Tab-separated table of C-alpha atoms and ligand atoms in Angstrom:
chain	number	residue	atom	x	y	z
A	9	UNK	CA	-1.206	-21.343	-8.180
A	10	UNK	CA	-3.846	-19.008	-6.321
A	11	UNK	CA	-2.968	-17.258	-3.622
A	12	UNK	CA	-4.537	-17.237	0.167
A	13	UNK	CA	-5.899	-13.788	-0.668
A	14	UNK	CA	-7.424	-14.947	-4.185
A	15	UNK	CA	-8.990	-17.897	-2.478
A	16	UNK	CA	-10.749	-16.246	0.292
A	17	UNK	CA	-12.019	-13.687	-2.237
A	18	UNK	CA	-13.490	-16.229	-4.542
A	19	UNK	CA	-15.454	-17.780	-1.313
A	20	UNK	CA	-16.386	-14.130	-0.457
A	21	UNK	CA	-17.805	-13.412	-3.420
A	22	UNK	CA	-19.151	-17.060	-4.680
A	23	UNK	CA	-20.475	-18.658	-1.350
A	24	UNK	CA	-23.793	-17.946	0.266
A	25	UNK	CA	-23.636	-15.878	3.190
A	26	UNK	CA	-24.830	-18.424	6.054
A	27	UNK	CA	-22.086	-18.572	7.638
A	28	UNK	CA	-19.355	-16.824	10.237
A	29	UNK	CA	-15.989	-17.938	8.541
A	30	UNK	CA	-13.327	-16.130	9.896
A	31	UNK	CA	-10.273	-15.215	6.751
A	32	UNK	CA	-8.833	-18.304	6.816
A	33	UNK	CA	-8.781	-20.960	4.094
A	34	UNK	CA	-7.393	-24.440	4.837
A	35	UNK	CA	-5.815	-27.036	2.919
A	36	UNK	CA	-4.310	-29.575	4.604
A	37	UNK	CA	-5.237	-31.877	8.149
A	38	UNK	CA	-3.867	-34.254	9.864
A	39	UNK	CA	-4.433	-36.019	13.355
A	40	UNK	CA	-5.803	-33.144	15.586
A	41	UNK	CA	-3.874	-30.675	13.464
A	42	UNK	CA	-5.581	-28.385	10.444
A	43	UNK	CA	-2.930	-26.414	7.991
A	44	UNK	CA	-4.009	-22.996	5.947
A	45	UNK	CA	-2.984	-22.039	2.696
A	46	UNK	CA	0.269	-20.569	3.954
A	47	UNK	CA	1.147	-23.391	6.206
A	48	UNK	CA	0.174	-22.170	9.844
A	49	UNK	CA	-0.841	-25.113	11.838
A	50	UNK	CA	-3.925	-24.698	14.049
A	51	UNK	CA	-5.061	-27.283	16.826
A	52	UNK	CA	-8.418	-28.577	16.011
A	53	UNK	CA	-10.643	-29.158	19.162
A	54	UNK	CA	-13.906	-28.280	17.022
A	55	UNK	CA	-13.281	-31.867	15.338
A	56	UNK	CA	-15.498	-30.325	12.350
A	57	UNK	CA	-18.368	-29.833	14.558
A	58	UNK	CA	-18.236	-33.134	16.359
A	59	UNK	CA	-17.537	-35.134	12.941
A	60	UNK	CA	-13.413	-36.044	12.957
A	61	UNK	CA	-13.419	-38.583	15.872
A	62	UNK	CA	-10.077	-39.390	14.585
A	63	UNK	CA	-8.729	-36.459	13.395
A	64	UNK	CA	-7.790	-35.608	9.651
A	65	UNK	CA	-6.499	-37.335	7.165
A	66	UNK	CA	-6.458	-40.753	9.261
A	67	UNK	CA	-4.585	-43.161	6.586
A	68	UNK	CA	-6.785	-46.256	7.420
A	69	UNK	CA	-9.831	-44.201	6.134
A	70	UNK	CA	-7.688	-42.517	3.518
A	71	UNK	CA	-7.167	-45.644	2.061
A	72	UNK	CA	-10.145	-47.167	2.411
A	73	UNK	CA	-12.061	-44.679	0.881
A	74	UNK	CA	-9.325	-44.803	-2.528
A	75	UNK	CA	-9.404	-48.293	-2.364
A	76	UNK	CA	-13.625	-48.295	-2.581
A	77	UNK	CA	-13.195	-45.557	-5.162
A	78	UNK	CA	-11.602	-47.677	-7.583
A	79	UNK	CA	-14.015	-50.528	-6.954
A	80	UNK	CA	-17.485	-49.111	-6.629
A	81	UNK	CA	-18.313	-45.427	-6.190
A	82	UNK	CA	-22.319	-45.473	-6.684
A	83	UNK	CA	-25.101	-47.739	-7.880
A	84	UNK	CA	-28.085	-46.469	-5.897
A	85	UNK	CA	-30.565	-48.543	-3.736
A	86	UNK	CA	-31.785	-50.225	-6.649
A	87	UNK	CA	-29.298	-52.630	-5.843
A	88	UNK	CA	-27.284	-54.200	-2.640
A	89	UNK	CA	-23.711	-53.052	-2.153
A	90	UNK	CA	-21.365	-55.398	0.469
A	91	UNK	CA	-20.398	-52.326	1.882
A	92	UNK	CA	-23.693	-51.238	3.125
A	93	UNK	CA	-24.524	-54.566	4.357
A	94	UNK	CA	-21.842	-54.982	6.254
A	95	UNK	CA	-22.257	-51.607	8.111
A	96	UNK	CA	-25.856	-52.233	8.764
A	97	UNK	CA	-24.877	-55.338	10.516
A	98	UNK	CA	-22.486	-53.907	12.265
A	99	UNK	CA	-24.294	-50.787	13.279
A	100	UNK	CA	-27.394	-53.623	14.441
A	101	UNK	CA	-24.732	-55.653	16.358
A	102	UNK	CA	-23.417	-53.016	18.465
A	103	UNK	CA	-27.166	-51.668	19.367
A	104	UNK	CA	-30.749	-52.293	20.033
A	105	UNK	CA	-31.201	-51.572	16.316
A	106	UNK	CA	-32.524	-55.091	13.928
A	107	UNK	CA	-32.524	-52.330	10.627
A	108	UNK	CA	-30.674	-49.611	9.175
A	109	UNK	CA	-32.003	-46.645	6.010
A	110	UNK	CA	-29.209	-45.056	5.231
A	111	UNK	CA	-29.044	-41.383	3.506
A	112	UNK	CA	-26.541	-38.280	3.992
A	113	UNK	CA	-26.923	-36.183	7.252
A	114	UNK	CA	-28.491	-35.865	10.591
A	115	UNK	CA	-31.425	-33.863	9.435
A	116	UNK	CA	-32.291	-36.582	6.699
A	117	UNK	CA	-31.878	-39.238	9.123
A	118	UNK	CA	-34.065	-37.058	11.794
A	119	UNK	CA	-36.393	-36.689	9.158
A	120	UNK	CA	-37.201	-40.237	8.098
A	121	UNK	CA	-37.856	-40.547	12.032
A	122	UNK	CA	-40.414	-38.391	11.822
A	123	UNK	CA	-42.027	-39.545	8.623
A	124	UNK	CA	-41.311	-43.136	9.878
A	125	UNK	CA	-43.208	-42.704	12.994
A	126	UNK	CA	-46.212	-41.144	11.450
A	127	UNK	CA	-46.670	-43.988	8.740
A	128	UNK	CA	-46.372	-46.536	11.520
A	129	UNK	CA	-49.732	-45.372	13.009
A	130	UNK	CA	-50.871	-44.468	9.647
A	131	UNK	CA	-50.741	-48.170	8.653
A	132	UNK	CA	-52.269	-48.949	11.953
A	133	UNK	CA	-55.221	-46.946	10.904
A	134	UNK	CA	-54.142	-44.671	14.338
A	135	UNK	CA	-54.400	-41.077	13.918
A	136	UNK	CA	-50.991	-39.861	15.671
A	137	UNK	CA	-48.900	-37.314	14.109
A	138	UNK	CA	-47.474	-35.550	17.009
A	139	UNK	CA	-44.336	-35.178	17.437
A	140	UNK	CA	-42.852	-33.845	20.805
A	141	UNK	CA	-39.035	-32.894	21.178
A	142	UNK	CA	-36.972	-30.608	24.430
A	143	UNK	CA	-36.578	-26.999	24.234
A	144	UNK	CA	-32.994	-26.014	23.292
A	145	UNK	CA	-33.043	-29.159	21.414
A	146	UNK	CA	-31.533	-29.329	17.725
A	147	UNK	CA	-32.475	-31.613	14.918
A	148	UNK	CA	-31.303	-29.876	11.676
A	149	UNK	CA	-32.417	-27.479	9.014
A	150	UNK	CA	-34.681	-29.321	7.204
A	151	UNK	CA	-38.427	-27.726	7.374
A	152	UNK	CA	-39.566	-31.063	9.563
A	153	UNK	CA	-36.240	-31.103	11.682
A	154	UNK	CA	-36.212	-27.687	12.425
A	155	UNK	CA	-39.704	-27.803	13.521
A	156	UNK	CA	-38.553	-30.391	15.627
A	157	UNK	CA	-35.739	-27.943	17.161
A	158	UNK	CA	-36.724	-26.299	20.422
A	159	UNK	CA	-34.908	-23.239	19.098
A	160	UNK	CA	-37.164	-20.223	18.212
A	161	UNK	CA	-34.057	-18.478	16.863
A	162	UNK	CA	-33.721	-21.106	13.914
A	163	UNK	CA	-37.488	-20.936	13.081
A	164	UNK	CA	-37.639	-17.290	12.068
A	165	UNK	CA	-38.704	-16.401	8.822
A	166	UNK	CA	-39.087	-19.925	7.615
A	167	UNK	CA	-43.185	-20.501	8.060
A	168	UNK	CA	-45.668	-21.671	7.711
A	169	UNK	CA	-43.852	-24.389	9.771
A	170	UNK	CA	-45.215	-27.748	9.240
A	171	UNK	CA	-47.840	-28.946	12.128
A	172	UNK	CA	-48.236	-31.336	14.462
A	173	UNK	CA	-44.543	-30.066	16.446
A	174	UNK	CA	-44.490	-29.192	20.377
A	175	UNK	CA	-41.676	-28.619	22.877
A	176	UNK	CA	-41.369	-29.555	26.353
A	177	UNK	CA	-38.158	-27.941	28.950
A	178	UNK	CA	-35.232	-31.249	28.471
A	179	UNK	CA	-35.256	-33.023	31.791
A	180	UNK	CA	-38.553	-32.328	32.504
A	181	UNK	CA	-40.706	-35.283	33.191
A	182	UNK	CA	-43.962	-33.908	34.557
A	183	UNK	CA	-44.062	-31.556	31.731
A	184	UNK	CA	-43.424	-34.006	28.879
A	185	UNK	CA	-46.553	-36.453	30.430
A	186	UNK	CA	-48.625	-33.385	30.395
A	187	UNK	CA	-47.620	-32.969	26.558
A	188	UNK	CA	-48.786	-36.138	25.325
A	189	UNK	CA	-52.197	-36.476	24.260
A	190	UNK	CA	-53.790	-39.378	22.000
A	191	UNK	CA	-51.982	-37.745	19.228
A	192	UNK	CA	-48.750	-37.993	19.837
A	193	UNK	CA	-46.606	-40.297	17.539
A	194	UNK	CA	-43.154	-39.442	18.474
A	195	UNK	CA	-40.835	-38.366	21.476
A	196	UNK	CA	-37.513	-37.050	19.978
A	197	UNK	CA	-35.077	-36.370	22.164
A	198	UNK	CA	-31.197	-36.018	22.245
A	199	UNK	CA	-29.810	-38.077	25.165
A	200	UNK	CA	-27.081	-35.396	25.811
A	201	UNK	CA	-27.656	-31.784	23.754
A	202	UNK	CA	-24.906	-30.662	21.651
A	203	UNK	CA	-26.010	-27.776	19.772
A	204	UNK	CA	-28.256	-26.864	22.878
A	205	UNK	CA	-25.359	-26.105	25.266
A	206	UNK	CA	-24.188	-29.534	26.010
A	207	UNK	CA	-26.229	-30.700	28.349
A	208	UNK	CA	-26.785	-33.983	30.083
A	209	UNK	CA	-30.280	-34.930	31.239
A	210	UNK	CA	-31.075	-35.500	34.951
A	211	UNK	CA	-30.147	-39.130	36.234
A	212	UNK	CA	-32.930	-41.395	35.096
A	213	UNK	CA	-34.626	-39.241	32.903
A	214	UNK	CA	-34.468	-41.036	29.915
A	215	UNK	CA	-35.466	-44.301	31.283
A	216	UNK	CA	-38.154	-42.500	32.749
A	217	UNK	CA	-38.918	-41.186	29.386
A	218	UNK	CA	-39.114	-44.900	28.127
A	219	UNK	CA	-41.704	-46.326	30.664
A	220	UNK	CA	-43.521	-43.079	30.005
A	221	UNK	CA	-43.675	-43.773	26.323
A	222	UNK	CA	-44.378	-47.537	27.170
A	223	UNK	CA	-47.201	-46.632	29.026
A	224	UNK	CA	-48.748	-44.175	26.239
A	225	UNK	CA	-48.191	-46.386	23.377
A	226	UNK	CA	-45.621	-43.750	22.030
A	227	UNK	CA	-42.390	-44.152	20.273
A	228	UNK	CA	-39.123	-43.138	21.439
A	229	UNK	CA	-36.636	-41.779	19.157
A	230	UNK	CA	-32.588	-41.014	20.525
A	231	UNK	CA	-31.178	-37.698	18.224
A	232	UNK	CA	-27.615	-39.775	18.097
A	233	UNK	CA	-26.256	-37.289	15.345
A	234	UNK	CA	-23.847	-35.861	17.566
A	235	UNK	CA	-23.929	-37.908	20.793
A	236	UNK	CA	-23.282	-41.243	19.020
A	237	UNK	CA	-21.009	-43.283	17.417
A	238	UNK	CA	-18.505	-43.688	20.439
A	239	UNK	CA	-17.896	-39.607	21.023
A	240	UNK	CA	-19.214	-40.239	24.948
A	241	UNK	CA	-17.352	-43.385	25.595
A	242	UNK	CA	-19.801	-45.774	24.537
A	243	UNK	CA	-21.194	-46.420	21.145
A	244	UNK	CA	-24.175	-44.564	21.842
A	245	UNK	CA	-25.034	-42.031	24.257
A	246	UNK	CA	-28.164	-43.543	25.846
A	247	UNK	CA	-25.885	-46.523	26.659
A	248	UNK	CA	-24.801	-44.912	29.813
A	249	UNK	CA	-28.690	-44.674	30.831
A	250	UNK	CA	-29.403	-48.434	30.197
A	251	UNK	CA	-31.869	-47.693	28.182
A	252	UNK	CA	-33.258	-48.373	24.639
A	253	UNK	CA	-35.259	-46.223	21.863
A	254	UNK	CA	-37.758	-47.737	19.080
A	255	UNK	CA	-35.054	-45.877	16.640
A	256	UNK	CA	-31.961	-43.549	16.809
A	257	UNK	CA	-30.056	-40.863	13.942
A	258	UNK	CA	-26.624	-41.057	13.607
A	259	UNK	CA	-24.674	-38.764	11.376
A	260	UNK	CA	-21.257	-37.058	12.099
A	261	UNK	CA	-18.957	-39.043	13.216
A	262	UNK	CA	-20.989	-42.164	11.213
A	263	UNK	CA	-18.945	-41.641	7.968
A	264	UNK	CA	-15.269	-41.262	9.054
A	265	UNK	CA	-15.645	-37.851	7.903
A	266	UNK	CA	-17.486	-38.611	4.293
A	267	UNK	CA	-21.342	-36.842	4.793
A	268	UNK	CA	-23.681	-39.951	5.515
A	269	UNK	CA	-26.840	-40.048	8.216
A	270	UNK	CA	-28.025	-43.680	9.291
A	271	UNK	CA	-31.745	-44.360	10.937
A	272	UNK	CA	-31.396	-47.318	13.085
A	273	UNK	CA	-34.568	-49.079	13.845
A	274	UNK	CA	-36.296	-51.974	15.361
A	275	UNK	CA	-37.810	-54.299	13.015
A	276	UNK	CA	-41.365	-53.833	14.420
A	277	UNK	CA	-41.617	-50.153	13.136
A	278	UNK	CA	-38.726	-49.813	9.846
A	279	UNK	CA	-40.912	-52.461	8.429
A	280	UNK	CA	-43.567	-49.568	7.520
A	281	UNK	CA	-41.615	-47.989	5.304
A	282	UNK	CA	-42.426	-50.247	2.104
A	283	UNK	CA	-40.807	-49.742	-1.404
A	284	UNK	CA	-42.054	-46.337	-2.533
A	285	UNK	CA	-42.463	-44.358	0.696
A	286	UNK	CA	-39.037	-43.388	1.426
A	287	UNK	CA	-35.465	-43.140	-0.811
A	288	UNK	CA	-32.384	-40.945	-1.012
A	289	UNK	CA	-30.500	-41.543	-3.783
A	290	UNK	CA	-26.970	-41.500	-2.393
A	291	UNK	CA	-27.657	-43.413	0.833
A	292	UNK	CA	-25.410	-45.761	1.600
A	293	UNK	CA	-22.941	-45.111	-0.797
A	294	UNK	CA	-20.001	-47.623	-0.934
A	295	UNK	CA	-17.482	-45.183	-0.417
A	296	UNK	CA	-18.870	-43.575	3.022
A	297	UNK	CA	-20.199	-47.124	3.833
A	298	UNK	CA	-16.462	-48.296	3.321
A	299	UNK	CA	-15.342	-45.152	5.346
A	300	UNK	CA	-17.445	-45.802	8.228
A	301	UNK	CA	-16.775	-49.698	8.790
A	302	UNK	CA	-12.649	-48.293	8.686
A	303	UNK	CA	-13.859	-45.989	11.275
A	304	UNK	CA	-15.321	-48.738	13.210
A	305	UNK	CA	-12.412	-51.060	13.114
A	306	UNK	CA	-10.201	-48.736	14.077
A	307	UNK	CA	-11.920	-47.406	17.476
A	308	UNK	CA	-12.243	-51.244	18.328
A	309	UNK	CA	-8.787	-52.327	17.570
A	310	UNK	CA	-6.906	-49.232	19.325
A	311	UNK	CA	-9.619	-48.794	22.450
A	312	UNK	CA	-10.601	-45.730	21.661
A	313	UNK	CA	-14.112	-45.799	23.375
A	314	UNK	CA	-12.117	-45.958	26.454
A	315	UNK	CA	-9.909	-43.434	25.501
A	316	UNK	CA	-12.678	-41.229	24.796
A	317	UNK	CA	-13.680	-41.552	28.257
A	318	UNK	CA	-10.038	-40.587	29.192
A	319	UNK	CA	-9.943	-37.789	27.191
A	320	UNK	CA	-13.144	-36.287	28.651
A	321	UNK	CA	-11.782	-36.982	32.094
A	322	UNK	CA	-8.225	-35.183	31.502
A	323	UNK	CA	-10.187	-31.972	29.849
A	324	UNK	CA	-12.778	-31.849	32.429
A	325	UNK	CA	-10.676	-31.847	35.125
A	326	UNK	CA	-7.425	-29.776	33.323
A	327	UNK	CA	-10.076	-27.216	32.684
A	328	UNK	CA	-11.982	-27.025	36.086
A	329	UNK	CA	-8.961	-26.786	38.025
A	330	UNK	CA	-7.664	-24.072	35.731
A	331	UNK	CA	-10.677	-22.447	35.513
A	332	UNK	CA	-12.139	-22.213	39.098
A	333	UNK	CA	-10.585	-18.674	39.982
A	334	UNK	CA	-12.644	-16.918	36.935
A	335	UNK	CA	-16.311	-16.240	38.609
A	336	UNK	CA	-18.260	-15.845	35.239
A	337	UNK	CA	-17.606	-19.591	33.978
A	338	UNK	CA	-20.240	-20.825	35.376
A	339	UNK	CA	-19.756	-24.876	34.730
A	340	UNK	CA	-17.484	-27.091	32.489
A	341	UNK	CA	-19.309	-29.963	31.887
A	342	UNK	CA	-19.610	-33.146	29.130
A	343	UNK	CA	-19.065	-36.870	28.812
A	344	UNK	CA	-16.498	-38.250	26.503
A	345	UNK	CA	-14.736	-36.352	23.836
A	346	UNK	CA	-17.938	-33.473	24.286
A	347	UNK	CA	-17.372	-30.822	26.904
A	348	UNK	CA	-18.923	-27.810	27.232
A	349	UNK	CA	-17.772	-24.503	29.390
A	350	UNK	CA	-20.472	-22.569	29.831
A	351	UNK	CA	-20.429	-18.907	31.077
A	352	UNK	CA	-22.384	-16.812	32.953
A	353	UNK	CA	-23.987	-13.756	31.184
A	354	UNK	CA	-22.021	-13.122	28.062
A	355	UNK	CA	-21.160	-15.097	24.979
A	356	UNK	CA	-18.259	-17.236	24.134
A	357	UNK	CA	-17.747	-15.818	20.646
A	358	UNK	CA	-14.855	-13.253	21.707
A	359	UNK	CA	-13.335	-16.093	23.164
A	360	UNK	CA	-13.270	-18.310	20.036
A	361	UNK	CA	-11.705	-15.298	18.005
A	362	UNK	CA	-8.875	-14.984	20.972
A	363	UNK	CA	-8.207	-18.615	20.559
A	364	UNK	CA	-7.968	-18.773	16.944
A	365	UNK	CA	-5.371	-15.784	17.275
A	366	UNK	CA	-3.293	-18.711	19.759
A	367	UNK	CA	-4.382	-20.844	16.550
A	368	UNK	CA	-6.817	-23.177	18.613
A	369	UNK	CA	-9.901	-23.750	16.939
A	370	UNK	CA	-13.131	-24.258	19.536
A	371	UNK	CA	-16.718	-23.680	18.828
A	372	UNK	CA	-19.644	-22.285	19.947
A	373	UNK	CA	-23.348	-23.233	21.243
A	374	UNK	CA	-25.982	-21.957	22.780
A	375	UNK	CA	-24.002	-18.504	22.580
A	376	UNK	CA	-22.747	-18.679	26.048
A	377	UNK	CA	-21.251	-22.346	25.775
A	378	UNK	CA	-17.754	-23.307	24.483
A	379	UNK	CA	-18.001	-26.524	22.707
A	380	UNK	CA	-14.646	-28.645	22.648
A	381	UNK	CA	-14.953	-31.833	20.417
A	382	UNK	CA	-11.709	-32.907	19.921
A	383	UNK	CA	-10.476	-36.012	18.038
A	384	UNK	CA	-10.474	-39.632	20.506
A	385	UNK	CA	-6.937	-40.108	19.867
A	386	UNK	CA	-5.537	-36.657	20.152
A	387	UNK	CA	-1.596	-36.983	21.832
A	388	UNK	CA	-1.969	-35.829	25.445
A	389	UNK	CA	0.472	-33.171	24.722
A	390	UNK	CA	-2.012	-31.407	22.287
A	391	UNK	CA	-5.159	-31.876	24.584
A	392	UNK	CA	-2.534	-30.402	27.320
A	393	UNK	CA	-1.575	-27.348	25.108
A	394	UNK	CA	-5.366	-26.868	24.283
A	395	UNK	CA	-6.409	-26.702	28.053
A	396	UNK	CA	-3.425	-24.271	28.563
A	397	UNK	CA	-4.742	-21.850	25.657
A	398	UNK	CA	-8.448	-22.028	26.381
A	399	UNK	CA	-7.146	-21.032	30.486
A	400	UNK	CA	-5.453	-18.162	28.940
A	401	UNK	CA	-7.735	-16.622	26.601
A	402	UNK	CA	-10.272	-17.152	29.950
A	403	UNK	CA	-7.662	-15.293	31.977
A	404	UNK	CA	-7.481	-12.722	29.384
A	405	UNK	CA	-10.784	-11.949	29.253
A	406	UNK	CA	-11.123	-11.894	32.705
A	407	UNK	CA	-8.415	-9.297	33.127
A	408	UNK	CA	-9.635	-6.919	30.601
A	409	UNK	CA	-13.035	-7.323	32.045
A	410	UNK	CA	-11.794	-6.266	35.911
A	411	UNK	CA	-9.516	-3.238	34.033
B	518	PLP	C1	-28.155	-33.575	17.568
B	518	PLP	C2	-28.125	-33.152	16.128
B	518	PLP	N1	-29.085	-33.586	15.302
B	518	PLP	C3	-29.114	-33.255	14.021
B	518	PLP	C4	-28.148	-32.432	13.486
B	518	PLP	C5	-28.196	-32.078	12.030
B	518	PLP	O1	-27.208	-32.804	11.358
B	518	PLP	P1	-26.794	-32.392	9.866
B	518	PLP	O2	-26.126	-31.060	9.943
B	518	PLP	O3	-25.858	-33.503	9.446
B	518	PLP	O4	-28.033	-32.379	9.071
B	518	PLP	C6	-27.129	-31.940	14.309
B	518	PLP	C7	-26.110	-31.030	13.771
B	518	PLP	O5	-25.433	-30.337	14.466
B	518	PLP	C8	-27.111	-32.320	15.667
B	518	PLP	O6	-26.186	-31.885	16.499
């Protein structure tokens, strides 16, 4: 059997260099609980980067998924699967959405909004390409979606960057009217950032935004990815605005922790993309479709919208109160099972190191923002012990800062 050390050396070696893992390799989850290769338990509050809304391992979706594997594992678009059916109703029945394209991340799904939007005036013999999104915004990696991203940081290196891309400050309304001009196809717009620092618009911004793009003969797109499926409390994010977009990207959570990206749509628009202008070849595979109707099944039966709520509530005020003697955190702030802590003038990376040393895993964005995305149904007594580390490691800090 190979060893911890063997295994992080092969990844060393053998992996691209993208990323900041720290020398740990893991084998094993369950619940709100990840295991490495020589059994040390951590407590996951990074849920995968917003994905695990029920932890690891959950054995409805465990099962589920072996049960579709031995039935139907892949047959492409070129035919209807029940599985994918059934999700795309239930995805429509639970939002504004009438049609679902299904395909394998948030990027993808980000970027058949794009393309979607631009064929729609296309067809209507329009000539709209633009496509306005917020500053500090993120929409993925791909050449389009990162475009899209209000992040100069992630653009680097990467041009010529496709055209037709502008960014206005999030929350702004005066600025994003000023930004649309007779080309503008698409506002893009995350109804609470993630990667950005999670941050929730001003009250009545995005309904504003929706008259605004009523008025212009615009089309509103929600960035769901990391917002949606029930991580706030409600299904979707821009529920708790009363409000409705022309289409909406889910990914993360979508899949039940299998990699699958969903563009929800009204008829009016999806109806442009004909046979021919759009595919993925794994979209809507039976086994994530099967995964993500468990997933849906299972936050209905046990509550766990509400609970969501409640576990955003307990964290949000366990970590204010805890918190309020330490100057430089500046605001802990979120909805749901996304909470941010943000801190003034220095980054939250040392931080995430001291807490992985207590063996609770966080994450990071926008540098100076700790990102806590922990699992709907984690046991109180885990969510308590994580409030009690992250207070510590704070307190730490804050010590050997004042020394
Ligand atoms: C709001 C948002 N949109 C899009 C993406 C990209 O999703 P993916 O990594 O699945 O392509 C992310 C990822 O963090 C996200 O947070």
């Amino acid at each position: 059997m190979l060893s911890h050390e063997e295994l992080l050396r092969f990844g060393q070696e053998h992996l691209f260099l993208n990323y900041r893992q720290p020398p740990i390799v893991m084998v094993r989850g369950e619940g709100s609980f990840l295991y490495d290769k020589d059994g040390v338990e951590y407590l996951d509050l990074s849920g995968g980067i917003s994905v695990n809304a029920l932890g690891h391992a959950h054995p409805r979706i465990a099962a589920v998924i072996a049960k579709q594997a031995y039935q139907l594992g892949h047959i492409s678009n070129l035919f209807y699967n029940d599985k994918q059916n059934a999700l795309a109703e239930a995805l429509c029945a639970r939002s504004f959405g009438e049609r679902v394209f299904f395909c394998n991340s948030g990027a993808e799904a980000n970027e058949t909004a794009i393309k979607m939007a631009r064929r729609y005036y296309y067809d209507r013999k329009e000539t709209r390409y633009e496509v306005i999104s917020a500053l500090a915004s993120f929409h993925g990696r791909t050449l389009a979606t990162v475009t899209a991203t209000g992040q100069p940081k992630y653009h680097e290196g990467f041009g010529p960057l496709p055209e037709g891309f502008k960014h206005v400050p999030f929350g702004d309304l005066p600025a994003l009217e000023a930004a649309i001009s007779e080309k503008t196809a698409l506002v893009m717009l995350e109804p609470m950032q993630g990667e950005g620092g999670v941050v929730l618009p001003p009250q009545g911004y995005l309904k504003a935004v929706r008259e605004l793009c009523d008025r212009k003969g615009v089309l509103l797109h929600f960035d769901e990815v990391q917002s949606g499926m029930g991580r706030t409390g409600r299904w979707f994010c821009h529920e708790h605005d009363g409000v409705a977009p022309d289409s909406m990207a889910l990914a993360k959570a979508l899949g039940g922790g299998l990699p699958m990206g969903a563009l929800v749509s009204v008829h009016r628009i999806a109806q442009c993309l004909v046979p021919g202008t759009h595919a993925s070849t794994f979209g809507g595979n039976p086994i994530a479709c099967a995964a993500a109707l468990a997933f849906i099944d299972v936050v209905e039966e046990e509550q766990l919208l509400d609970r969501a709520s409640e576990v955003g509530e307990r964290l949000i005020h366990g970590l204010r109160s805890a918190l309020s003697s330490v100057r430089w955190v500046k605001e802990v702030r979120g909805r749901g099972c996304l909470v941010g802590i943000e801190l003034e003038g220095r980054s939250a990376r040392p931080l995430l190191e001291a807490l992985r040393n207590q063996k609770v895993l966080v994450t990071v964005s926008a540098d100076n923002v700790m990102r806590l995305a922990p699992a709907f149904n984690i046991p109180w007594e885990a969510l308590d012990r994580g409030i009690e580390a992250i207070a510590s490691a704070v307190k730490t800090a804050d010590k050997e800062r004042a020394a």
